[in-house]
Coordinates of C-alpha atoms and ligand atoms in Angstrom, one line a residue:
X1 CA 0.0 0.0 0.0
X2 CA 1.4 3.4 -0.8
X3 CA 2.1 6.0 1.8
X4 CA -0.6 8.3 0.4
X5 CA -3.3 5.6 0.1
X6 CA -5.7 5.7 3.1
X7 CA -5.5 2.7 5.6
X8 CA -8.9 1.2 6.5
X9 CA -10.4 3.7 9.0
X10 CA -11.6 1.9 12.3
X11 CA -14.4 2.8 14.6
X12 CA -14.1 3.0 18.4
X13 CA -16.9 1.9 20.9
X14 CA -16.7 2.6 24.7
X15 CA -19.6 1.5 26.9
X16 CA -19.5 2.4 30.8
X17 CA -15.7 2.3 31.0
X18 CA -14.7 2.5 34.6
X19 CA -11.0 2.6 36.1
X20 CA -10.0 3.1 39.7
X21 CA -6.3 3.3 40.5
X22 CA -5.7 1.7 43.8
X23 CA -3.7 3.3 46.5
X24 CA -2.0 1.4 49.5
X25 CA -4.4 1.6 52.5
X26 CA -6.5 4.4 51.0
X27 CA -9.6 4.4 49.1
X28 CA -8.7 4.1 45.3
X29 CA -8.8 7.1 43.0
X30 CA -11.7 6.9 40.5
X31 CA -10.2 8.0 37.1
X32 CA -13.2 7.0 34.9
X33 CA -16.7 6.8 36.2
X34 CA -18.6 5.2 33.4
X35 CA -17.5 6.7 30.2
X36 CA -19.6 5.8 26.9
X37 CA -18.5 7.1 23.5
X38 CA -18.6 6.0 19.9
X39 CA -16.2 7.3 17.4
X40 CA -17.2 6.7 13.6
X41 CA -14.5 5.1 11.2
X42 CA -12.8 8.2 9.7
X43 CA -14.0 10.6 12.4
X44 CA -11.8 13.2 14.1
X45 CA -12.9 13.3 17.8
X46 CA -11.3 15.6 20.3
X47 CA -11.4 14.8 24.0
X48 CA -11.5 17.8 26.3
X49 CA -11.8 18.2 30.1
X50 CA -10.3 19.5 33.2
X51 CA -7.1 18.2 34.4
X52 CA -7.3 15.0 36.0
X53 CA -10.6 14.0 34.5
X54 CA -9.1 10.9 33.0
X55 CA -8.3 11.8 29.4
X56 CA -4.9 10.1 29.4
X57 CA -6.2 7.1 31.2
X58 CA -9.0 6.7 28.5
X59 CA -6.4 7.1 25.8
X60 CA -4.1 4.4 27.5
X61 CA -7.0 2.1 27.8
X62 CA -7.8 2.5 24.0
X63 CA -4.0 2.0 23.3
X64 CA -4.2 -1.2 25.6
X65 CA -1.6 0.0 27.8
X66 CA -4.0 0.0 30.9
X67 CA -6.8 -2.3 31.3
X68 CA -10.2 -1.0 32.2
X69 CA -11.8 -2.3 35.3
X70 CA -15.1 -2.9 33.7
X71 CA -17.0 -1.8 30.7
X72 CA -16.7 -2.6 26.9
X73 CA -13.7 -1.2 24.9
X74 CA -13.5 -2.0 21.3
X75 CA -11.6 -0.9 18.3
X76 CA -12.6 -2.0 15.0
X77 CA -15.2 -4.1 16.3
X78 CA -12.8 -6.1 18.4
X79 CA -12.2 -5.9 22.3
X80 CA -8.9 -4.1 23.2
X81 CA -6.7 -6.7 25.1
X82 CA -3.3 -5.1 24.8
X83 CA -1.1 -2.7 22.7
X84 CA -1.3 -3.2 18.8
X85 CA 0.3 -1.6 15.8
X86 CA -3.0 -1.0 14.2
X87 CA -3.5 1.5 16.9
X88 CA -0.9 4.4 16.5
X89 CA -0.3 6.3 19.7
X90 CA 1.4 9.9 19.8
X91 CA 2.3 11.5 23.2
X92 CA 3.1 15.1 24.2
X93 CA 6.8 14.1 24.0
X94 CA 7.6 12.2 20.6
X95 CA 8.9 8.7 21.8
X96 CA 11.9 8.5 19.3
X97 CA 14.6 6.2 20.2
X98 CA 17.5 8.6 20.7
X99 CA 20.2 6.1 19.3
X100 CA 18.4 5.6 16.1
X101 CA 18.2 8.1 13.1
X102 CA 15.1 9.3 11.7
X103 CA 15.1 6.6 9.1
X104 CA 15.8 3.7 11.5
X105 CA 13.0 5.2 13.9
X106 CA 10.7 5.1 11.0
X107 CA 11.5 1.4 10.1
X108 CA 11.5 0.3 13.8
X109 CA 8.0 -1.1 13.9
X110 CA 8.1 -3.1 10.6
X111 CA 11.7 -4.1 11.6
X112 CA 10.7 -5.6 15.0
X113 CA 7.7 -7.4 13.4
X114 CA 9.9 -9.0 10.7
X115 CA 8.2 -7.0 8.0
X116 CA 10.8 -5.1 6.7
X117 CA 10.6 -5.4 2.9
X118 CA 11.7 -3.4 0.0
X119 CA 8.2 -2.0 -0.4
X120 CA 8.3 -1.0 3.2
X121 CA 11.6 0.9 2.7
X122 CA 10.1 2.7 -0.4
X123 CA 7.0 3.6 1.7
X124 CA 9.3 5.0 4.4
X125 CA 11.1 7.1 1.9
X126 CA 7.6 8.4 0.7
X127 CA 6.5 9.0 4.2
X128 CA 9.5 11.2 5.1
X129 CA 8.8 13.1 2.1
X130 CA 5.4 13.6 3.1
X131 CA 6.3 14.8 6.5
X132 CA 9.0 17.0 5.1
X133 CA 12.0 14.9 6.7
X134 CA 13.5 13.5 3.5
X135 CA 16.7 15.6 4.1
X136 CA 16.9 14.7 7.8
X137 CA 16.7 11.0 7.5
X138 CA 20.2 10.2 8.7
X139 CA 19.9 12.8 11.8
X140 CA 19.5 11.7 15.1
X141 CA 16.3 12.9 17.3
X142 CA 18.7 15.4 19.1
X143 CA 19.7 16.9 15.9
X144 CA 16.0 17.7 15.0
X145 CA 13.9 20.6 16.0
X146 CA 10.7 19.9 18.3
X147 CA 8.3 20.1 15.3
X148 CA 10.7 17.8 13.3
X149 CA 10.6 15.2 16.1
X150 CA 6.8 15.3 16.2
X151 CA 6.8 14.7 12.2
X152 CA 9.2 11.9 12.5
X153 CA 7.2 10.3 15.3
X154 CA 4.1 10.7 13.1
X155 CA 6.0 8.8 10.2
X156 CA 7.1 6.1 12.7
X157 CA 3.3 5.5 13.6
X158 CA 2.0 5.9 10.0
X159 CA 4.3 3.4 8.5
X160 CA 2.2 0.7 10.6
X161 CA -1.1 1.8 8.7
X162 CA -3.0 2.2 12.0
X163 CA -6.9 2.2 11.8
X164 CA -6.9 4.8 14.4
X165 CA -4.5 7.5 15.7
X166 CA -4.6 8.1 19.5
X167 CA -3.0 11.5 20.4
X168 CA -2.5 12.7 24.0
X169 CA -1.9 16.5 23.8
X170 CA 0.7 15.9 21.0
X171 CA 1.4 19.6 20.4
X172 CA 1.0 20.8 24.1
X173 CA 4.6 21.4 24.6
X174 CA 5.3 23.3 21.2
X175 CA 5.6 26.9 20.7
X176 CA 2.7 28.8 19.1
X177 CA 4.1 28.9 15.6
X178 CA 5.5 25.3 15.5
X179 CA 2.2 24.2 16.9
X180 CA 0.0 25.9 14.3
X181 CA 2.4 24.2 11.7
X182 CA 1.7 20.9 13.2
X183 CA -2.1 21.5 13.3
X184 CA -2.0 22.4 9.6
X185 CA 0.0 19.2 9.0
X186 CA -2.3 17.0 10.9
X187 CA -5.4 18.5 9.2
X188 CA -3.8 18.0 5.8
X189 CA -2.9 14.5 6.6
X190 CA -6.2 13.6 8.1
X191 CA -7.9 15.2 5.0
X192 CA -5.9 12.8 2.9
X193 CA -6.0 9.6 4.9
X194 CA -9.1 9.8 6.9
X195 CA -7.7 7.7 9.7
X196 CA -9.9 7.8 12.8
X197 CA -8.4 10.2 15.3
X198 CA -9.1 10.5 18.9
X199 CA -7.3 13.6 20.1
X200 CA -6.8 14.9 23.8
X201 CA -6.3 18.5 24.2
X202 CA -6.7 21.2 26.9
X203 CA -7.1 23.8 24.2
X204 CA -10.7 24.8 23.2
X205 CA -9.4 26.5 20.0
X206 CA -7.5 23.4 19.0
X207 CA -10.5 21.2 19.6
X208 CA -12.7 23.5 17.4
X209 CA -10.2 23.8 14.7
X210 CA -9.4 20.1 14.5
X211 CA -12.5 18.1 15.6
X212 CA -15.7 16.9 13.8
X213 CA -16.9 16.5 17.3
X214 CA -15.7 17.3 20.8
X215 CA -16.4 15.1 23.7
X216 CA -16.1 17.1 27.1
X217 CA -15.4 14.9 30.1
X218 CA -16.6 16.1 33.4
X219 CA -14.4 17.1 36.4
X220 CA -12.6 14.1 38.2
X221 CA -13.7 11.4 38.1
X222 CA -14.3 11.6 34.4
X223 CA -17.7 10.7 32.7
X224 CA -19.0 12.0 29.4
X225 CA -20.4 15.4 30.0
X226 CA -21.4 16.3 26.5
X227 CA -20.6 15.5 22.9
X228 CA -20.7 18.6 20.6
X229 CA -21.0 18.6 16.9
X230 CA -18.5 21.2 15.6
X231 CA -20.1 21.6 12.1
X232 CA -17.5 23.8 10.7
X233 CA -17.0 23.3 6.9
X234 CA -13.9 21.5 5.9
X235 CA -11.2 21.7 4.9
X236 CA -10.2 23.8 7.8
X237 CA -7.2 25.9 8.1
X238 CA -5.8 28.3 10.8
X239 CA -7.0 31.2 9.0
X240 CA -10.6 30.1 9.8
X241 CA -10.1 30.9 13.4
X242 CA -11.0 34.5 12.9
X243 CA -14.4 33.8 11.5
X244 CA -17.6 34.4 13.6
X245 CA -18.6 30.7 13.2
X246 CA -15.4 29.6 14.7
X247 CA -15.7 32.1 17.5
X248 CA -19.2 30.7 18.2
X249 CA -18.0 26.9 18.2
X250 CA -15.3 28.0 20.6
X251 CA -18.0 29.6 22.8
X252 CA -20.1 26.5 22.6
X253 CA -17.4 24.3 23.9
X254 CA -16.4 26.7 26.6
X255 CA -20.0 27.0 27.9
X256 CA -20.1 23.2 28.3
X257 CA -16.8 23.1 30.1
X258 CA -17.6 25.8 32.4
X259 CA -21.2 24.5 33.4
Ligands
ATP1 N1 -0.8 5.2 37.0 C1 -1.5 5.8 37.9 N2 -1.7 5.5 39.2 C2 -2.4 6.1 40.1 N3 -3.3 7.2 39.8 C3 -3.3 7.4 38.4 C4 -2.5 6.8 37.4 N4 -2.9 7.5 36.3 C5 -3.6 8.5 36.5 N5 -4.0 8.4 37.7 C6 -5.0 9.3 38.5 O1 -6.2 9.3 37.6 C7 -6.8 10.5 37.4 C8 -6.9 10.7 36.0 O2 -5.6 11.1 35.5 P1 -5.4 11.3 33.8 O3 -3.8 11.3 34.0 O4 -6.1 10.3 33.0 O5 -6.1 12.7 33.7 P2 -6.0 13.7 32.5 O6 -7.3 14.1 32.2 O7 -5.0 13.2 31.5 O8 -5.3 15.0 33.2 P3 -4.3 16.2 32.4 O9 -5.1 17.0 31.7 O10 -3.6 16.8 33.6 O11 -3.3 15.5 31.6 C9 -6.1 11.4 38.3 O12 -6.7 11.3 39.5 C10 -4.7 10.7 38.4 O13 -4.0 11.1 39.6
MG2 MG1 -3.4 13.6 30.5

């Protein structure tokens, strides 16, 4: 499959998902108190809510890093039982291996699975072109800028053709200009590939710019407070953030967050 061809998009289904973290000799901390949510194949869903409401916990459950205590967690119609490369995970800090070059980082997954073919190498080259890192293929992570590291991490995930991308405040640590560049990059990528995305953010503007819908979790312990349709036309760009429709969308999200 070519790097620009869309992978099969995958739906997500959560029903009454609960998670309590146990604490020695003290009552456990309830992180998720019955979250139910559906994300359609190809949908871009933003997850928003106050600090500590369980956004990262929910993403880790979807990624298969943390098991839920109860409830139903399905990706692509199958229960999540552990991590899998069909679910691409991107964190706030790009988790590249510092001892590997950009090229080696991107090929790490296929190599680890024994799936490193000439086609995969061609695709990696094409992907690096797509993310604007063709000239940085032999650079190590410490030689890349923050934005370049994020794009390398993207390429590393995309080579696995994930049906869903799980992103936990991926641009939270970037300066405003790099962040706007990464948002543009992500929107263009999604427009082309239509991979299902679950995107955690603190930022109301980012949620309105990126999301088809925004799921607002309630104050800790998290449950679904509301799911809002953004309804702004696509394709979107950063320039749209000045429009009245965009300002209204932001206001709608903020009202739900504050109530
Ligand atoms: N591994 C863990 N062990 C114990 N408690 C945890 C663990 N991970 C999360 N928690 C607790 O679960 C709750 C939800 O945490 P989580 O990190 O999911 O919140 P969040 O919504 O991502 O917050 P933030 O916006 O600050 O990133 C918090 O009370 C946190 O202390
Ligand atoms: Mg978090």
